[in-house]
Amino acid sequence: MSALGLTPRMGIEMTSRRRFLAGLAALALPCPSWADAGSPAFLAAAKVDEGYRLFGLAATGEALFSLPLPARGHAATAHPQRPLAVAFARRPGTYALVIDCAKGALAARLTPPEGRQFNGHGAFSADGAVLYTSEVVAEGSAGRIGLWDSHDFRRIGEWDSGGIGPHDIRLWDQGLIVANGGIETDPGDRTKLNLDRMRPNLARLDRAGRLADVVELPGEYRQNSIRHLALRGDGLIAFAMQWEGDPAEAVPLLGLWRPGSAPVLCPAPETEAPRMKGYAGSIALNGSEIALTSAKGGVAMLFSAGLDDAGAFLATHSRADASGVAAHSGGGFVLSDGGGGLSRLTFDGLSPLRREDGLAWDNHLIALR
Amino acid sequence: MLPRPQITRTLTALTLALTLAAPVARADYPETVRDHILPGYQRLAEATAALATATEASCATEDLAPAYHAAYDAWMGMQHLRFGPVETDGRALAILYWPDPKGSGARAQMALLTGDPAKLAPEVFAEQSVAARGLPALERLLYPDQALPADPCPLIRATAADLAQTAATVLAEWQGGYADQVITAGEAGNPLFQTRKEARQLMFTQIATALEMLDDQRLGRPLGTPEAPRPERAEARASGRSARNVVLALTALRAMAQSLTPDAPKTDAGFAHALDLLAALQDPVFAGVAEPNARLKVEIIQQAVAHLRELALGELGPELDVGLGFNAADGD
């Protein structure tokens, strides 16, 4: 059936059928949901002693569950209804694990097809039927989006990502937004091969995987790799970049995009910009604020996402190895760091939430809706 | 009078305490704050104040050169610290904006030199671009590469006064609370450091980052590539202190490492080796990078600094029980 399962007609039929079956199941057995996994607010990978684990965290930062990972993780994504988390390996990824967080058991292990590598991020379709994975063709780093049926985690197709070295992907109006980082890497060791001629872009793929829109940055920012995304319900796309050009130039690392118009870069003031060290590792959007983190600079920066002053710089706060960031339901953000700390991040500053000795949070903190 | 045996016991206890204390020199980040950071910012505040005072008497380069170099020297003793009060409002950048690949400092400064003198009032000047302020700005006025279009004296005075004010503010903030926050890392209610280890890691990161900056920027920029050497990109070339800056930075980093622990002999030897190579270099502005034999000497220094960083990561870090951050060292 491949990607044809996504045509509207089939989609509706499948959804109705699934609702019907789900209804029947509900009469007999409780349908597993995120409540069965303790209703975590966040997912995050971490290094714990000499091993790696995926954690489900409450809004307070309390660990609700943790499950082992075979190697260093990067990001994760959560099924919209079922308590399934998909943990992605660090690039070049050879695995993605589908974990049943209610049972604490491995539900499936995804292996990319021959010659493909996972690139650390993925997303479920809105109805949860399909898992999309960010991938590259190992030789040359041409971008692909892998499609997997979320019932048996069979591979059901793949799309062209519209660029080189895709990294983060996010669901958008039945299709996807892809951050094509533009960097060609050596399939074995992550060595960057094309920094002098890289051309990152933001691509919008429609529900059938067709390239519907693609934008590039102005020429002087061609070495600004677009890597991570945060989306808001009204269609605003915030994107975070990593500068591969002259480190002496403190270029904008945040951009805003509304498909159909040109992306807008959002510089920090000259007194603040160098503190990011050319590196934005994670991004999150909550209402009228955007948070960017830089582990290399040991800072988190806040920018406005407000209607009148979107992209305006708000504040810089210091935290060593600041890494993951996610919207907090009570306003502002939660920031994770490589020292095992979780902090609340607001305009006014950072306040400690929780800290675990012997644990290092990995790049990303994923908010569950 | 105490009975004799008790005196003996007291003396014995005292002797024992001294014996135990003597070989274990106290070294940790509180010592770094007291012995390295606070005295260093004190010297910077004094040297920049002296420079500002000197500009009141004369704006002639030959008169100001000693005070200018002393202020630059004092900053090279502290430039590796990129946390705390020096990061507020871009103060470190307002003291030394380098490198400036697009020459934005020179452009903004030319507007100040030929523009409205009201912009030179201290509170207005402090709002000007950091690229147009600080030590490189003074260097461009004291050692211009071509004739200046206006009398630089008012701008020299404004720049020096601003520099002194920035240094004084940094010192005042360290003395007025920030030092205590670092020293009490990990204590209940400390807003900056949840653990002592966090403070130690911050200190270590300063050393590792500063060594990388020496390698990539202070040495790397003039070296360029063998096909395209870039001697004109050396730091403080006009005032002839490119190599001196590297020497002073290494000397300060070595002192900081020693204040953190006496037990990093390989790291210390690495500092000594790099400093020996620099002492033997007869090329104060790395002008020789365009010529094969002289270039090799600068390349060897760069390799020694890179090796020193590896030694620090491999020895100093473990000795302090810290490393580069889990994510900082390996981003994606």
mmCIF file of N, CA and C in Angstrom, chain A residues 86-178:
data_model
loop_
_atom_site.group_PDB
_atom_site.id
_atom_site.type_symbol
_atom_site.label_atom_id
_atom_site.label_comp_id
_atom_site.label_asym_id
_atom_site.label_seq_id
_atom_site.Cartn_x
_atom_site.Cartn_y
_atom_site.Cartn_z
ATOM 1 N N VAL A 86 9.515 6.766 20.457
ATOM 2 C CA VAL A 86 10.548 6.294 19.552
ATOM 3 C C VAL A 86 11.824 7.056 19.891
ATOM 4 N N ALA A 87 12.835 6.301 20.262
ATOM 5 C CA ALA A 87 14.122 6.911 20.618
ATOM 6 C C ALA A 87 15.066 6.732 19.449
ATOM 7 N N PHE A 88 15.658 7.845 19.017
ATOM 8 C CA PHE A 88 16.554 7.799 17.860
ATOM 9 C C PHE A 88 18.001 7.844 18.309
ATOM 10 N N ALA A 89 18.815 7.067 17.621
ATOM 11 C CA ALA A 89 20.247 7.060 17.913
ATOM 12 C C ALA A 89 20.861 8.366 17.443
ATOM 13 N N ARG A 90 21.992 8.667 18.026
ATOM 14 C CA ARG A 90 22.814 9.774 17.575
ATOM 15 C C ARG A 90 23.277 9.452 16.160
ATOM 16 N N ARG A 91 23.446 10.515 15.339
ATOM 17 C CA ARG A 91 23.928 10.319 13.983
ATOM 18 C C ARG A 91 25.306 9.651 13.986
ATOM 19 N N PRO A 92 25.715 8.895 13.001
ATOM 20 C CA PRO A 92 24.854 8.301 11.982
ATOM 21 C C PRO A 92 24.103 7.132 12.592
ATOM 22 N N GLY A 93 22.777 7.227 12.595
ATOM 23 C CA GLY A 93 21.973 6.305 13.389
ATOM 24 C C GLY A 93 21.731 4.969 12.709
ATOM 25 N N THR A 94 21.964 3.934 13.484
ATOM 26 C CA THR A 94 21.714 2.598 12.956
ATOM 27 C C THR A 94 20.481 1.987 13.605
ATOM 28 N N TYR A 95 19.894 2.705 14.571
ATOM 29 C CA TYR A 95 18.707 2.147 15.209
ATOM 30 C C TYR A 95 17.725 3.243 15.574
ATOM 31 N N ALA A 96 16.481 2.851 15.688
ATOM 32 C CA ALA A 96 15.469 3.641 16.380
ATOM 33 C C ALA A 96 14.665 2.613 17.151
ATOM 34 N N LEU A 97 14.410 2.895 18.411
ATOM 35 C CA LEU A 97 13.691 1.935 19.232
ATOM 36 C C LEU A 97 12.299 2.444 19.524
ATOM 37 N N VAL A 98 11.324 1.593 19.280
ATOM 38 C CA VAL A 98 9.956 1.925 19.657
ATOM 39 C C VAL A 98 9.729 1.285 21.021
ATOM 40 N N ILE A 99 9.448 2.112 21.995
ATOM 41 C CA ILE A 99 9.360 1.623 23.362
ATOM 42 C C ILE A 99 7.941 1.791 23.875
ATOM 43 N N ASP A 100 7.401 0.701 24.397
ATOM 44 C CA ASP A 100 6.098 0.765 25.048
ATOM 45 C C ASP A 100 6.335 1.253 26.470
ATOM 46 N N CYS A 101 6.007 2.514 26.712
ATOM 47 C CA CYS A 101 6.354 3.124 27.989
ATOM 48 C C CYS A 101 5.437 2.674 29.114
ATOM 49 N N ALA A 102 4.301 2.086 28.781
ATOM 50 C CA ALA A 102 3.412 1.572 29.821
ATOM 51 C C ALA A 102 3.920 0.233 30.319
ATOM 52 N N LYS A 103 4.362 -0.602 29.381
ATOM 53 C CA LYS A 103 4.854 -1.928 29.767
ATOM 54 C C LYS A 103 6.337 -1.913 30.107
ATOM 55 N N GLY A 104 7.029 -0.841 29.706
ATOM 56 C CA GLY A 104 8.465 -0.802 29.914
ATOM 57 C C GLY A 104 9.169 -1.814 29.035
ATOM 58 N N ALA A 105 8.639 -2.035 27.843
ATOM 59 C CA ALA A 105 9.189 -3.075 26.976
ATOM 60 C C ALA A 105 9.455 -2.522 25.581
ATOM 61 N N LEU A 106 10.393 -3.144 24.912
ATOM 62 C CA LEU A 106 10.681 -2.783 23.536
ATOM 63 C C LEU A 106 9.541 -3.277 22.652
ATOM 64 N N ALA A 107 8.922 -2.373 21.899
ATOM 65 C CA ALA A 107 7.825 -2.771 21.020
ATOM 66 C C ALA A 107 8.339 -3.102 19.625
ATOM 67 N N ALA A 108 9.363 -2.403 19.181
ATOM 68 C CA ALA A 108 9.943 -2.676 17.863
ATOM 69 C C ALA A 108 11.314 -2.022 17.784
ATOM 70 N N ARG A 109 12.155 -2.604 16.967
ATOM 71 C CA ARG A 109 13.456 -2.011 16.709
ATOM 72 C C ARG A 109 13.504 -1.700 15.221
ATOM 73 N N LEU A 110 13.677 -0.428 14.878
ATOM 74 C CA LEU A 110 13.708 -0.031 13.473
ATOM 75 C C LEU A 110 15.147 0.037 12.998
ATOM 76 N N THR A 111 15.371 -0.555 11.851
ATOM 77 C CA THR A 111 16.691 -0.490 11.237
ATOM 78 C C THR A 111 16.516 0.155 9.876
ATOM 79 N N PRO A 112 17.325 1.157 9.562
ATOM 80 C CA PRO A 112 17.145 1.787 8.250
ATOM 81 C C PRO A 112 17.506 0.808 7.138
ATOM 82 N N PRO A 113 16.904 0.972 5.968
ATOM 83 C CA PRO A 113 17.243 0.090 4.856
ATOM 84 C C PRO A 113 18.729 0.227 4.507
ATOM 85 N N GLU A 114 19.219 -0.757 3.795
ATOM 86 C CA GLU A 114 20.612 -0.771 3.344
ATOM 87 C C GLU A 114 20.983 0.572 2.703
ATOM 88 N N GLY A 115 22.091 1.147 3.148
ATOM 89 C CA GLY A 115 22.550 2.385 2.528
ATOM 90 C C GLY A 115 21.897 3.645 3.081
ATOM 91 N N ARG A 116 20.993 3.496 4.062
ATOM 92 C CA ARG A 116 20.358 4.657 4.698
ATOM 93 C C ARG A 116 20.820 4.742 6.157
ATOM 94 N N GLN A 117 20.798 5.983 6.670
ATOM 95 C CA GLN A 117 21.095 6.156 8.094
ATOM 96 C C GLN A 117 20.051 7.080 8.704
ATOM 97 N N PHE A 118 19.620 6.753 9.924
ATOM 98 C CA PHE A 118 18.742 7.673 10.644
ATOM 99 C C PHE A 118 19.535 8.919 11.010
ATOM 100 N N ASN A 119 18.837 10.054 11.081
ATOM 101 C CA ASN A 119 19.542 11.296 11.381
ATOM 102 C C ASN A 119 19.102 11.941 12.697
ATOM 103 N N GLY A 120 18.533 11.131 13.580
ATOM 104 C CA GLY A 120 18.339 11.620 14.948
ATOM 105 C C GLY A 120 16.955 12.119 15.298
ATOM 106 N N HIS A 121 16.093 12.359 14.297
ATOM 107 C CA HIS A 121 14.761 12.897 14.608
ATOM 108 C C HIS A 121 13.668 12.165 13.834
ATOM 109 N N GLY A 122 12.445 12.307 14.320
ATOM 110 C CA GLY A 122 11.303 11.699 13.655
ATOM 111 C C GLY A 122 10.020 12.282 14.195
ATOM 112 N N ALA A 123 8.902 11.938 13.560
ATOM 113 C CA ALA A 123 7.606 12.471 14.007
ATOM 114 C C ALA A 123 6.504 11.526 13.561
ATOM 115 N N PHE A 124 5.451 11.434 14.385
ATOM 116 C CA PHE A 124 4.275 10.662 13.993
ATOM 117 C C PHE A 124 3.304 11.561 13.228
ATOM 118 N N SER A 125 2.517 10.955 12.361
ATOM 119 C CA SER A 125 1.420 11.692 11.727
ATOM 120 C C SER A 125 0.394 12.050 12.807
ATOM 121 N N ALA A 126 -0.486 13.007 12.502
ATOM 122 C CA ALA A 126 -1.422 13.503 13.518
ATOM 123 C C ALA A 126 -2.312 12.390 14.065
ATOM 124 N N ASP A 127 -2.697 11.444 13.196
ATOM 125 C CA ASP A 127 -3.552 10.352 13.678
ATOM 126 C C ASP A 127 -2.741 9.197 14.251
ATOM 127 N N GLY A 128 -1.422 9.346 14.213
ATOM 128 C CA GLY A 128 -0.565 8.327 14.802
ATOM 129 C C GLY A 128 -0.345 7.114 13.918
ATOM 130 N N ALA A 129 -0.907 7.098 12.708
ATOM 131 C CA ALA A 129 -0.835 5.899 11.873
ATOM 132 C C ALA A 129 0.547 5.688 11.260
ATOM 133 N N VAL A 130 1.265 6.792 11.024
ATOM 134 C CA VAL A 130 2.552 6.692 10.319
ATOM 135 C C VAL A 130 3.644 7.372 11.140
ATOM 136 N N LEU A 131 4.796 6.724 11.188
ATOM 137 C CA LEU A 131 5.983 7.351 11.772
ATOM 138 C C LEU A 131 6.886 7.808 10.625
ATOM 139 N N TYR A 132 7.287 9.074 10.684
ATOM 140 C CA TYR A 132 8.232 9.616 9.703
ATOM 141 C C TYR A 132 9.613 9.683 10.340
ATOM 142 N N THR A 133 10.634 9.272 9.619
ATOM 143 C CA THR A 133 11.991 9.345 10.170
ATOM 144 C C THR A 133 12.900 10.134 9.234
ATOM 145 N N SER A 134 13.735 10.956 9.843
ATOM 146 C CA SER A 134 14.708 11.756 9.104
ATOM 147 C C SER A 134 15.912 10.868 8.790
ATOM 148 N N GLU A 135 16.262 10.804 7.505
ATOM 149 C CA GLU A 135 17.313 9.862 7.093
ATOM 150 C C GLU A 135 18.192 10.473 6.018
ATOM 151 N N VAL A 136 19.358 9.891 5.845
ATOM 152 C CA VAL A 136 20.187 10.234 4.689
ATOM 153 C C VAL A 136 20.592 8.970 3.948
ATOM 154 N N VAL A 137 20.838 9.151 2.655
ATOM 155 C CA VAL A 137 21.538 8.126 1.900
ATOM 156 C C VAL A 137 22.987 8.228 2.379
ATOM 157 N N ALA A 138 23.527 7.144 2.910
ATOM 158 C CA ALA A 138 24.826 7.209 3.587
ATOM 159 C C ALA A 138 25.897 7.854 2.706
ATOM 160 N N GLU A 139 25.935 7.463 1.438
ATOM 161 C CA GLU A 139 26.918 8.039 0.520
ATOM 162 C C GLU A 139 26.347 9.301 -0.094
ATOM 163 N N GLY A 140 26.837 10.459 0.288
ATOM 164 C CA GLY A 140 26.389 11.711 -0.300
ATOM 165 C C GLY A 140 25.410 12.504 0.538
ATOM 166 N N SER A 141 24.825 11.869 1.546
ATOM 167 C CA SER A 141 23.934 12.537 2.508
ATOM 168 C C SER A 141 22.666 13.131 1.904
ATOM 169 N N ALA A 142 22.228 12.623 0.723
ATOM 170 C CA ALA A 142 20.943 13.074 0.177
ATOM 171 C C ALA A 142 19.842 12.722 1.173
ATOM 172 N N GLY A 143 18.912 13.671 1.397
ATOM 173 C CA GLY A 143 17.923 13.493 2.443
ATOM 174 C C GLY A 143 16.753 12.616 2.043
ATOM 175 N N ARG A 144 16.293 11.826 2.985
ATOM 176 C CA ARG A 144 15.119 10.988 2.788
ATOM 177 C C ARG A 144 14.253 11.069 4.036
ATOM 178 N N ILE A 145 12.956 10.879 3.839
ATOM 179 C CA ILE A 145 12.041 10.713 4.956
ATOM 180 C C ILE A 145 11.522 9.284 4.867
ATOM 181 N N GLY A 146 11.794 8.503 5.897
ATOM 182 C CA GLY A 146 11.304 7.130 5.914
ATOM 183 C C GLY A 146 9.893 7.090 6.477
ATOM 184 N N LEU A 147 9.035 6.239 5.888
ATOM 185 C CA LEU A 147 7.661 6.090 6.376
ATOM 186 C C LEU A 147 7.482 4.683 6.936
ATOM 187 N N TRP A 148 6.922 4.610 8.133
ATOM 188 C CA TRP A 148 6.745 3.330 8.819
ATOM 189 C C TRP A 148 5.307 3.239 9.319
ATOM 190 N N ASP A 149 4.694 2.077 9.110
ATOM 191 C CA ASP A 149 3.348 1.839 9.633
ATOM 192 C C ASP A 149 3.456 1.681 11.151
ATOM 193 N N SER A 150 2.695 2.465 11.906
ATOM 194 C CA SER A 150 2.896 2.450 13.360
ATOM 195 C C SER A 150 2.210 1.273 14.044
ATOM 196 N N HIS A 151 1.549 0.380 13.273
ATOM 197 C CA HIS A 151 0.977 -0.798 13.932
ATOM 198 C C HIS A 151 1.949 -1.952 13.991
ATOM 199 N N ASP A 152 2.670 -2.142 12.892
ATOM 200 C CA ASP A 152 3.652 -3.231 12.941
ATOM 201 C C ASP A 152 5.068 -2.716 12.678
ATOM 202 N N PHE A 153 5.181 -1.395 12.487
ATOM 203 C CA PHE A 153 6.473 -0.749 12.236
ATOM 204 C C PHE A 153 7.221 -1.359 11.050
ATOM 205 N N ARG A 154 6.432 -1.678 10.049
ATOM 206 C CA ARG A 154 6.925 -2.061 8.738
ATOM 207 C C ARG A 154 7.274 -0.785 7.988
ATOM 208 N N ARG A 155 8.310 -0.835 7.176
ATOM 209 C CA ARG A 155 8.602 0.320 6.330
ATOM 210 C C ARG A 155 7.626 0.315 5.164
ATOM 211 N N ILE A 156 6.958 1.455 4.963
ATOM 212 C CA ILE A 156 5.939 1.477 3.914
ATOM 213 C C ILE A 156 6.268 2.466 2.810
ATOM 214 N N GLY A 157 7.412 3.106 2.912
ATOM 215 C CA GLY A 157 7.790 3.988 1.808
ATOM 216 C C GLY A 157 8.831 4.989 2.228
ATOM 217 N N GLU A 158 9.275 5.801 1.270
ATOM 218 C CA GLU A 158 10.171 6.891 1.626
ATOM 219 C C GLU A 158 10.000 8.045 0.646
ATOM 220 N N TRP A 159 10.290 9.237 1.150
ATOM 221 C CA TRP A 159 10.192 10.454 0.355
ATOM 222 C C TRP A 159 11.569 11.109 0.259
ATOM 223 N N ASP A 160 11.710 11.952 -0.736
ATOM 224 C CA ASP A 160 12.896 12.797 -0.827
ATOM 225 C C ASP A 160 12.693 13.968 0.145
ATOM 226 N N SER A 161 13.699 14.292 0.945
ATOM 227 C CA SER A 161 13.520 15.360 1.944
ATOM 228 C C SER A 161 13.646 16.754 1.343
ATOM 229 N N GLY A 162 14.122 16.830 0.094
ATOM 230 C CA GLY A 162 14.269 18.137 -0.546
ATOM 231 C C GLY A 162 15.598 18.805 -0.269
ATOM 232 N N GLY A 163 16.561 18.063 0.241
ATOM 233 C CA GLY A 163 17.871 18.670 0.489
ATOM 234 C C GLY A 163 18.882 17.647 0.980
ATOM 235 N N ILE A 164 20.028 18.188 1.412
ATOM 236 C CA ILE A 164 21.121 17.351 1.922
ATOM 237 C C ILE A 164 21.068 17.366 3.451
ATOM 238 N N GLY A 165 21.362 16.230 4.060
ATOM 239 C CA GLY A 165 21.533 16.165 5.506
ATOM 240 C C GLY A 165 20.370 16.676 6.326
ATOM 241 N N PRO A 166 19.143 16.140 6.107
ATOM 242 C CA PRO A 166 18.023 16.590 6.943
ATOM 243 C C PRO A 166 18.282 16.223 8.400
ATOM 244 N N HIS A 167 17.752 17.057 9.308
ATOM 245 C CA HIS A 167 17.940 16.743 10.716
ATOM 246 C C HIS A 167 16.557 16.684 11.382
ATOM 247 N N ASP A 168 16.055 17.785 11.919
ATOM 248 C CA ASP A 168 14.755 17.762 12.581
ATOM 249 C C ASP A 168 13.641 17.750 11.529
ATOM 250 N N ILE A 169 12.534 17.077 11.855
ATOM 251 C CA ILE A 169 11.329 17.137 11.010
ATOM 252 C C ILE A 169 10.124 17.334 11.927
ATOM 253 N N ARG A 170 9.141 18.096 11.442
ATOM 254 C CA ARG A 170 7.944 18.342 12.254
ATOM 255 C C ARG A 170 6.710 18.244 11.375
ATOM 256 N N LEU A 171 5.646 17.791 12.014
ATOM 257 C CA LEU A 171 4.381 17.660 11.320
ATOM 258 C C LEU A 171 3.808 19.036 11.000
ATOM 259 N N TRP A 172 3.252 19.160 9.810
ATOM 260 C CA TRP A 172 2.696 20.451 9.400
ATOM 261 C C TRP A 172 1.529 20.208 8.466
ATOM 262 N N ASP A 173 0.327 20.532 8.890
ATOM 263 C CA ASP A 173 -0.832 20.507 8.020
ATOM 264 C C ASP A 173 -0.860 19.234 7.180
ATOM 265 N N GLN A 174 -0.820 18.105 7.813
ATOM 266 C CA GLN A 174 -0.838 16.784 7.150
ATOM 267 C C GLN A 174 0.489 16.424 6.478
ATOM 268 N N GLY A 175 1.331 17.394 6.237
ATOM 269 C CA GLY A 175 2.631 17.096 5.639
ATOM 270 C C GLY A 175 3.722 17.329 6.669
ATOM 271 N N LEU A 176 4.896 17.699 6.176
ATOM 272 C CA LEU A 176 6.045 17.847 7.074
ATOM 273 C C LEU A 176 6.824 19.116 6.747
ATOM 274 N N ILE A 177 7.468 19.663 7.787
ATOM 275 C CA ILE A 177 8.513 20.661 7.596
ATOM 276 C C ILE A 177 9.834 19.958 7.884
ATOM 277 N N VAL A 178 10.802 20.129 7.001
ATOM 278 C CA VAL A 178 12.094 19.463 7.159
ATOM 279 C C VAL A 178 13.201 20.508 7.240
#
